[in-house]
Short mmCIF file of C-alpha atoms in Angstrom, two decimals:
data_model
loop_
_atom_site.label_atom_id
_atom_site.label_comp_id
_atom_site.label_asym_id
_atom_site.label_seq_id
_atom_site.Cartn_x
_atom_site.Cartn_y
_atom_site.Cartn_z
CA MET A 1 -10.92 -154.46 99.83
CA PRO A 2 -13.54 -153.17 101.87
CA LYS A 3 -10.93 -152.77 105.35
CA ILE A 4 -8.95 -150.60 102.38
CA VAL A 5 -11.36 -148.05 101.22
CA ASP A 6 -11.76 -147.96 104.96
CA HIS A 7 -8.48 -147.46 105.76
CA ASP A 8 -8.77 -144.54 102.97
CA GLU A 9 -12.22 -142.81 103.85
CA ARG A 10 -10.66 -142.35 107.75
CA ARG A 11 -7.13 -141.17 105.88
CA LEU A 12 -9.74 -138.80 104.55
CA GLU A 13 -11.45 -137.64 107.41
CA LEU A 14 -8.06 -137.38 109.15
CA VAL A 15 -6.67 -135.14 106.73
CA ASP A 16 -10.06 -132.88 106.14
CA ALA A 17 -9.70 -132.28 109.60
CA THR A 18 -6.18 -131.42 109.72
CA TRP A 19 -5.00 -129.57 107.44
CA ARG A 20 -6.25 -124.97 107.84
CA ILE A 21 -4.44 -127.02 111.10
CA ILE A 22 -0.83 -127.11 109.43
CA ALA A 23 -2.14 -124.16 107.02
CA GLU A 24 -2.43 -122.54 110.56
CA VAL A 25 0.92 -123.16 111.92
CA GLY A 26 3.13 -124.48 109.51
CA ILE A 27 4.26 -127.89 109.03
CA GLU A 28 7.32 -126.82 111.10
CA GLY A 29 5.58 -125.66 114.10
CA ALA A 30 4.32 -127.99 115.64
CA THR A 31 3.51 -131.88 116.14
CA MET A 32 1.57 -135.18 114.80
CA ARG A 33 0.38 -135.13 117.69
CA GLN A 34 -0.38 -131.33 118.40
CA ILE A 35 -1.57 -131.59 115.18
CA ALA A 36 -3.66 -134.43 116.21
CA LEU A 37 -5.38 -133.21 119.22
CA GLU A 38 -6.61 -129.39 117.85
CA ALA A 39 -8.48 -131.15 115.34
CA GLY A 40 -9.67 -133.31 118.30
CA PHE A 41 -8.77 -136.12 118.26
CA SER A 42 -6.49 -138.17 120.58
CA ASN A 43 -2.70 -138.67 121.26
CA GLY A 44 -2.24 -141.24 118.40
CA ALA A 45 -4.82 -140.86 115.50
CA LEU A 46 -2.36 -139.86 112.51
CA LYS A 47 0.21 -141.89 113.78
CA PRO A 48 -1.86 -144.91 111.99
CA TYR A 49 -2.64 -143.32 108.97
CA PHE A 50 -0.28 -141.17 108.29
CA GLU A 51 3.83 -142.73 108.14
CA SER A 52 5.10 -139.11 108.96
CA LYS A 53 3.92 -134.99 108.89
CA ASP A 54 5.81 -135.25 104.58
CA THR A 55 3.20 -138.31 104.37
CA LEU A 56 0.21 -136.18 106.26
CA LEU A 57 2.01 -132.81 104.01
CA THR A 58 1.03 -134.82 100.69
CA PHE A 59 -2.42 -135.61 101.60
CA ALA A 60 -2.81 -132.58 102.46
CA PHE A 61 -1.52 -130.77 99.09
CA THR A 62 -3.56 -133.69 97.15
CA HIS A 63 -6.73 -133.08 99.41
CA VAL A 64 -6.55 -129.14 99.14
CA LEU A 65 -6.11 -129.90 95.43
CA ASN A 66 -8.85 -132.11 94.86
CA LYS A 67 -11.30 -129.16 96.44
CA THR A 68 -9.50 -126.48 94.07
CA ASN A 69 -10.41 -128.59 90.97
CA GLU A 70 -13.76 -129.49 92.36
CA ARG A 71 -14.59 -125.93 92.41
CA ILE A 72 -13.06 -124.77 89.15
CA GLU A 73 -15.62 -127.75 87.30
CA GLN A 74 -18.15 -126.29 88.59
CA ALA A 75 -16.95 -123.06 88.08
CA VAL A 76 -16.15 -123.64 84.00
CA ALA A 77 -19.41 -125.67 84.05
CA GLY A 78 -20.98 -124.20 80.74
CA ARG A 79 -18.64 -120.74 79.95
CA ASN A 80 -15.68 -121.58 76.96
CA GLY A 81 -13.49 -119.20 75.55
CA LEU A 82 -12.27 -116.23 78.37
CA VAL A 83 -15.23 -116.58 80.78
CA ALA A 84 -14.08 -119.92 81.59
CA LEU A 85 -10.49 -119.13 81.59
CA ARG A 86 -11.59 -116.30 83.68
CA ALA A 87 -13.02 -118.79 86.02
CA PHE A 88 -10.01 -120.86 86.19
CA CYS A 89 -7.96 -118.25 87.86
CA LEU A 90 -10.02 -116.86 89.90
CA GLU A 91 -10.14 -120.46 91.12
CA VAL A 92 -6.43 -120.53 91.85
CA LEU A 93 -6.03 -116.98 92.60
CA PRO A 94 -6.34 -116.74 96.81
CA LEU A 95 -9.47 -114.32 96.43
CA ASP A 96 -10.29 -115.20 100.05
CA GLN A 97 -8.97 -116.81 102.83
CA GLU A 98 -10.05 -120.09 102.62
CA ARG A 99 -8.12 -120.63 99.41
CA ILE A 100 -4.98 -118.56 101.87
CA ARG A 101 -5.17 -121.39 103.36
CA GLU A 102 -4.91 -123.85 100.02
CA ALA A 103 -2.00 -122.02 99.76
CA ARG A 104 -0.51 -122.57 102.92
CA ILE A 105 -0.25 -125.55 102.15
CA VAL A 106 0.81 -125.72 98.41
CA ILE A 107 4.25 -123.36 99.62
CA PRO A 108 5.27 -125.36 101.85
CA PHE A 109 4.55 -128.68 99.16
CA TRP A 110 6.71 -126.90 96.78
CA GLN A 111 9.66 -126.33 99.68
CA ARG A 112 9.19 -130.63 100.11
CA ALA A 113 8.84 -131.48 96.14
CA ALA A 114 11.96 -129.78 95.29
CA SER A 115 14.44 -132.35 96.89
CA ASP A 116 11.54 -135.20 96.14
CA THR A 117 10.69 -137.17 93.16
CA ASP A 118 7.16 -138.36 94.03
CA LYS A 119 6.98 -135.10 94.89
CA ARG A 120 7.38 -133.24 92.39
CA ASP A 121 6.31 -135.54 90.14
CA LEU A 122 2.76 -135.05 92.44
CA TYR A 123 3.02 -131.78 91.57
CA ARG A 124 4.60 -131.54 87.78
CA GLU A 125 1.06 -133.38 86.41
CA SER A 126 -0.98 -130.96 88.31
CA LEU A 127 1.07 -127.71 86.27
CA GLN A 128 0.79 -129.73 83.57
CA GLN A 129 -2.73 -130.80 84.09
CA TRP A 130 -3.88 -127.65 84.16
CA HIS A 131 -2.07 -125.77 81.56
CA GLY A 132 -3.31 -127.52 78.90
CA VAL A 133 -6.73 -126.82 80.22
CA LEU A 134 -5.78 -123.07 80.57
CA ARG A 135 -4.37 -123.61 76.87
CA GLY A 136 -7.93 -125.20 75.77
CA PHE A 137 -9.77 -122.48 77.13
CA LEU A 138 -6.81 -119.32 74.89
CA ALA A 139 -7.71 -121.15 71.39
CA ASP A 140 -11.72 -121.06 72.17
CA ALA A 141 -11.64 -117.68 72.98
CA ARG A 142 -8.86 -117.09 70.01
CA VAL A 143 -11.29 -118.84 67.56
CA ALA A 144 -14.34 -116.68 68.91
CA GLY A 145 -12.41 -113.50 68.26
CA GLN A 146 -11.45 -112.81 72.81
CA VAL A 147 -8.22 -113.07 71.97
CA ASN A 148 -6.68 -111.02 70.10
CA ALA A 149 -2.44 -111.27 70.98
CA ARG A 150 -0.17 -111.67 69.30
CA VAL A 151 1.85 -115.07 71.59
CA ASP A 152 1.07 -118.51 71.59
CA ASP A 153 -1.42 -119.95 73.61
CA GLU A 154 1.42 -121.37 75.32
CA ILE A 155 3.53 -119.14 76.44
CA LEU A 156 0.06 -117.49 77.73
CA ALA A 157 -1.27 -120.21 79.61
CA SER A 158 2.86 -120.54 81.17
CA GLN A 159 2.61 -115.94 82.16
CA ILE A 160 -0.87 -116.55 83.69
CA LEU A 161 -0.42 -120.22 85.06
CA ASN A 162 3.40 -118.82 87.13
CA MET A 163 1.42 -115.54 88.06
CA LEU A 164 -1.07 -117.70 89.25
CA LEU A 165 1.47 -119.13 91.40
CA GLY A 166 3.16 -116.27 92.07
CA ALA A 167 0.03 -114.56 93.73
CA GLN A 168 -0.30 -117.35 96.14
CA VAL A 169 3.12 -116.25 97.65
CA THR A 170 2.75 -112.15 97.58
CA ILE A 171 -0.50 -112.98 99.12
CA VAL A 172 0.79 -115.40 101.70
CA LEU A 173 4.01 -113.96 102.18
CA GLY A 174 2.20 -109.86 101.89
CA ASP A 175 0.60 -107.24 104.20
CA VAL A 176 -3.44 -107.47 104.56
CA PRO A 177 -4.77 -108.65 101.19
CA ASP A 178 -6.06 -106.83 99.25
CA PHE A 179 -7.81 -109.18 97.18
CA THR A 180 -9.65 -106.58 94.41
CA ARG A 181 -6.67 -106.18 93.55
CA VAL A 182 -5.49 -109.60 93.38
CA GLN A 183 -8.59 -109.86 90.84
CA ARG A 184 -7.11 -106.70 88.66
CA GLN A 185 -3.72 -108.62 88.32
CA LEU A 186 -6.34 -110.67 86.02
CA ASP A 187 -8.64 -108.71 84.86
CA ASP A 188 -6.00 -106.37 83.64
CA PHE A 189 -4.00 -109.73 82.31
CA LEU A 190 -7.07 -110.42 80.76
CA LEU A 191 -7.64 -107.29 79.13
CA LEU A 192 -3.83 -106.79 77.49
CA ILE A 193 -4.68 -110.36 75.60
CA THR A 194 -7.69 -109.08 74.42
CA ALA A 195 -6.68 -106.45 73.25
CA THR A 196 -5.98 -105.25 69.69
CA PRO A 197 -2.07 -104.39 68.71
CA THR A 198 -1.88 -102.17 65.83
CA MET B 1 33.81 -103.34 117.46
CA PRO B 2 36.10 -105.00 115.27
CA LYS B 3 35.30 -108.60 117.61
CA ILE B 4 31.79 -108.13 115.84
CA VAL B 5 32.81 -107.20 112.40
CA ASP B 6 35.07 -110.84 112.32
CA HIS B 7 31.71 -112.32 112.99
CA ASP B 8 29.71 -110.88 110.47
CA GLU B 9 32.78 -111.72 107.78
CA ARG B 10 33.84 -115.45 109.18
CA ARG B 11 29.44 -115.84 108.74
CA LEU B 12 29.07 -114.31 105.42
CA GLU B 13 32.50 -117.28 104.38
CA LEU B 14 30.19 -119.89 105.87
CA VAL B 15 27.30 -118.52 103.76
CA ASP B 16 28.51 -118.59 100.57
CA ALA B 17 30.62 -121.68 101.11
CA THR B 18 27.22 -123.29 102.07
CA TRP B 19 24.64 -122.12 100.94
CA ARG B 20 24.29 -123.94 97.38
CA ILE B 21 24.95 -127.60 99.30
CA ILE B 22 21.72 -126.20 101.21
CA ALA B 23 20.30 -125.89 97.64
CA GLU B 24 21.05 -128.86 96.65
CA VAL B 25 20.56 -131.04 99.97
CA GLY B 26 16.78 -129.07 100.65
CA ILE B 27 17.10 -128.14 104.63
CA GLU B 28 15.21 -130.88 105.22
CA GLY B 29 18.56 -133.12 104.30
CA ALA B 30 20.86 -132.50 105.77
CA THR B 31 22.17 -131.45 109.43
CA MET B 32 24.13 -128.26 110.72
CA ARG B 33 26.69 -131.14 110.76
CA GLN B 34 26.56 -132.36 107.54
CA ILE B 35 26.79 -128.87 106.16
CA ALA B 36 29.73 -127.77 107.18
CA LEU B 37 30.83 -132.06 106.60
CA GLU B 38 30.23 -131.62 103.12
CA ALA B 39 31.29 -127.32 102.81
CA GLY B 40 34.45 -128.82 104.07
CA PHE B 41 34.33 -126.88 107.98
CA SER B 42 34.20 -129.15 110.05
CA ASN B 43 31.33 -131.05 112.65
CA GLY B 44 30.65 -128.08 114.10
CA ALA B 45 31.58 -125.32 112.30
CA LEU B 46 28.50 -123.42 111.70
CA LYS B 47 27.07 -123.60 114.86
CA PRO B 48 29.62 -120.80 117.28
CA TYR B 49 27.44 -118.35 113.71
CA PHE B 50 24.65 -119.34 113.15
CA GLU B 51 21.64 -121.17 115.99
CA SER B 52 19.77 -123.04 113.81
CA LYS B 53 19.12 -124.16 110.35
CA ASP B 54 16.75 -121.83 110.58
CA THR B 55 19.26 -119.07 110.68
CA LEU B 56 21.71 -120.49 108.13
CA LEU B 57 18.20 -120.18 106.00
CA THR B 58 17.35 -117.07 106.85
CA PHE B 59 20.88 -115.82 105.81
CA ALA B 60 21.34 -117.80 102.94
CA PHE B 61 18.45 -116.36 101.92
CA THR B 62 20.11 -112.26 102.59
CA HIS B 63 23.37 -113.44 100.73
CA VAL B 64 21.68 -115.14 97.71
CA LEU B 65 19.02 -111.58 97.51
CA ASN B 66 22.62 -109.17 97.74
CA LYS B 67 23.28 -111.78 94.83
CA THR B 68 21.02 -111.27 92.88
CA ASN B 69 21.03 -107.36 93.62
CA GLU B 70 24.33 -107.38 93.06
CA ARG B 71 23.88 -108.89 89.21
CA ILE B 72 20.49 -106.58 89.05
CA GLU B 73 22.81 -102.87 89.55
CA GLN B 74 25.87 -104.82 87.41
CA ALA B 75 22.79 -105.32 83.85
CA VAL B 76 20.40 -102.26 84.69
CA ALA B 77 23.88 -99.49 84.91
CA GLY B 78 23.55 -97.27 82.44
CA ARG B 79 20.14 -98.15 80.90
CA ASN B 80 16.04 -97.75 81.44
CA GLY B 81 13.19 -98.02 80.13
CA LEU B 82 11.77 -101.96 78.68
CA VAL B 83 15.70 -102.12 78.07
CA ALA B 84 16.51 -101.90 82.10
CA LEU B 85 13.42 -103.68 83.38
CA ARG B 86 13.94 -106.73 80.73
CA ALA B 87 17.62 -106.16 82.13
CA PHE B 88 16.11 -106.82 85.67
CA CYS B 89 14.04 -109.91 85.28
CA LEU B 90 16.15 -111.43 83.50
CA GLU B 91 18.69 -111.31 86.65
CA VAL B 92 15.91 -113.24 88.86
CA LEU B 93 14.25 -115.35 86.22
CA PRO B 94 16.15 -119.19 86.73
CA LEU B 95 18.31 -118.66 83.65
CA ASP B 96 20.62 -120.77 84.56
CA GLN B 97 21.73 -123.16 86.89
CA GLU B 98 23.36 -120.67 89.01
CA ARG B 99 19.87 -119.18 89.61
CA ILE B 100 18.41 -122.17 89.81
CA ARG B 101 20.03 -123.38 92.43
CA GLU B 102 19.49 -119.32 93.91
CA ALA B 103 15.23 -119.74 93.63
CA ARG B 104 16.39 -123.62 95.95
CA ILE B 105 16.63 -121.39 98.84
CA VAL B 106 14.33 -119.36 97.90
CA ILE B 107 11.24 -121.27 97.82
CA PRO B 108 12.24 -122.89 101.54
CA PHE B 109 12.37 -119.32 102.69
CA TRP B 110 9.12 -118.71 101.55
CA GLN B 111 7.13 -121.64 103.43
CA ARG B 112 9.13 -121.18 106.98
CA ALA B 113 8.36 -116.87 106.28
CA ALA B 114 4.55 -118.18 105.57
CA SER B 115 5.06 -118.58 109.65
CA ASP B 116 7.95 -117.22 111.45
CA THR B 117 6.77 -112.88 111.63
CA ASP B 118 10.86 -111.78 111.00
CA LYS B 119 11.08 -113.49 108.25
CA ARG B 120 7.94 -112.40 106.27
CA ASP B 121 9.18 -108.85 106.45
CA LEU B 122 12.25 -109.41 105.19
CA TYR B 123 11.25 -110.75 102.74
CA ARG B 124 8.61 -108.22 102.32
CA GLU B 125 10.13 -105.77 102.20
CA SER B 126 12.57 -107.59 99.08
CA LEU B 127 9.39 -107.48 96.98
CA GLN B 128 8.12 -103.63 98.01
CA GLN B 129 11.52 -102.73 97.24
CA TRP B 130 11.60 -104.61 93.12
CA HIS B 131 7.70 -103.87 92.97
CA GLY B 132 9.67 -100.20 93.19
CA VAL B 133 12.13 -100.61 90.78
CA LEU B 134 9.40 -102.20 88.01
CA ARG B 135 7.53 -99.02 88.96
CA GLY B 136 10.55 -96.91 87.78
CA PHE B 137 12.03 -98.71 84.57
CA LEU B 138 6.96 -98.39 83.62
CA ALA B 139 7.52 -94.99 83.98
CA ASP B 140 10.04 -93.94 81.98
CA ALA B 141 8.90 -96.12 79.08
CA ARG B 142 5.75 -94.29 79.71
CA VAL B 143 7.23 -91.11 78.47
CA ALA B 144 9.87 -93.22 76.25
CA GLY B 145 6.23 -94.65 74.56
CA GLN B 146 8.02 -98.11 74.58
CA VAL B 147 4.90 -98.95 76.72
CA ASN B 148 1.23 -98.56 76.07
CA ALA B 149 -1.01 -101.03 77.49
CA ARG B 150 -4.36 -99.54 78.91
CA VAL B 151 -3.35 -101.10 83.01
CA ASP B 152 -2.06 -98.71 85.01
CA ASP B 153 1.89 -99.10 86.17
CA GLU B 154 1.52 -100.90 89.50
CA ILE B 155 -0.56 -103.37 88.78
CA LEU B 156 1.66 -104.46 85.29
CA ALA B 157 4.19 -104.54 88.04
CA SER B 158 2.76 -106.24 90.54
CA GLN B 159 1.94 -109.02 87.23
CA ILE B 160 5.75 -109.43 86.59
CA LEU B 161 6.89 -109.45 89.99
CA ASN B 162 4.46 -112.53 90.39
CA MET B 163 5.11 -113.80 86.98
CA LEU B 164 8.85 -114.16 87.98
CA LEU B 165 8.28 -115.65 91.50
CA GLY B 166 5.93 -118.31 89.92
CA ALA B 167 9.21 -119.07 86.71
CA GLN B 168 11.05 -119.97 89.57
CA VAL B 169 8.30 -122.38 91.00
CA THR B 170 8.46 -123.71 87.61
CA ILE B 171 11.35 -124.48 87.00
CA VAL B 172 12.61 -125.32 90.59
CA LEU B 173 9.77 -128.31 90.04
CA GLY B 174 9.64 -128.58 86.60
CA ASP B 175 10.93 -131.18 84.34
CA VAL B 176 14.78 -130.69 81.90
CA PRO B 177 14.94 -126.35 82.33
CA ASP B 178 13.68 -124.91 79.33
CA PHE B 179 15.36 -121.35 79.38
CA THR B 180 14.89 -120.22 75.63
CA ARG B 181 10.98 -120.08 77.37
CA VAL B 182 10.95 -118.70 80.07
CA GLN B 183 12.96 -116.18 78.34
CA ARG B 184 10.07 -116.67 75.99
CA GLN B 185 7.44 -115.79 78.29
CA LEU B 186 8.80 -112.56 79.10
CA ASP B 187 9.62 -111.40 76.35
CA ASP B 188 5.68 -112.38 75.42
CA PHE B 189 5.12 -110.53 78.05
CA LEU B 190 6.96 -107.22 77.03
CA LEU B 191 4.98 -107.61 73.67
CA LEU B 192 2.03 -107.36 75.83
CA ILE B 193 2.33 -104.50 77.16
CA THR B 194 4.19 -102.55 74.33
CA ALA B 195 1.81 -103.18 71.68
CA THR B 196 -0.64 -100.22 71.45
CA PRO B 197 -4.14 -101.57 71.05
CA THR B 198 -6.65 -99.96 69.14
#
């Protein structure tokens, strides 16, 4: 079915060319037409591929998620335990303008997902996948004697995930982002779970 | 200026009667007219008090924030240190259906605030206020020997805040909420910062 593949490829191109515009102006702030024009396409370029802004947002979210997961894959390759865990978190945390833009896609997606079952299922799946990966790294780190906290890995993974999501909110809505401080929040959490309690 | 006061009071009544409807259907999902009708008001009841859904959402957020802060005030009254810190967090965490509804107002507000300076300022102020309160409790807890983590209170407060915000996302978008597990994430974080590292 080569026609379908072409359609999908074109859609990917369009999402790649427009997601940053959506991140900047907000999904409320512009019409499909304006988003198309800003990206250098014709008026009606998006409509045949995305039936609504809502669909466009879902594709933008999936695109951003894929990009993050590709970065994670590269960052953790050949690493394990606490080093891999840290590398994972550094790819999710909003530590540069590009990742802040990504967070500006994720937050509107949360909002839509709160009252849309398909979006919620998509998000839940990605969260569960990340939770599993984090648990795996924690288990390795535990075996290697790198994690000594008297807290279940399952709970630690949830705490880390929630911190990563919360950091997206506080950075997007905060003052001028202080990337050193965000990174320190991560490193100091790793310090907490590494330390041997008496 | 009694007229203005009346106007404000009526607005508060209207917000109190409609915010749960907004939380359930989502701010996208309904018109001002539908929200008014569902709350038992006439078609045009909201329009004179809120110029747009956007304004209604800001009032709903402020209402939810005030409710949360009132609960916090009661919960921490006469307490200090780690006990007050825990009480604070328990009022913010989505630990019952009402607080999940509150989170369903907060998340769309984040989305709008990401591209609206006034909303962002409002949110930033509330975050800074909470951060200050958390730091105060941590400082007390430190003096009382309840917190022994080798991490600055300023960083601990940010970690806690981010965890609280992240929990709102994971509970609103997650499966059937497991309140015991959410509470355990908090208690186990307190365990991490209480433990004396060797």
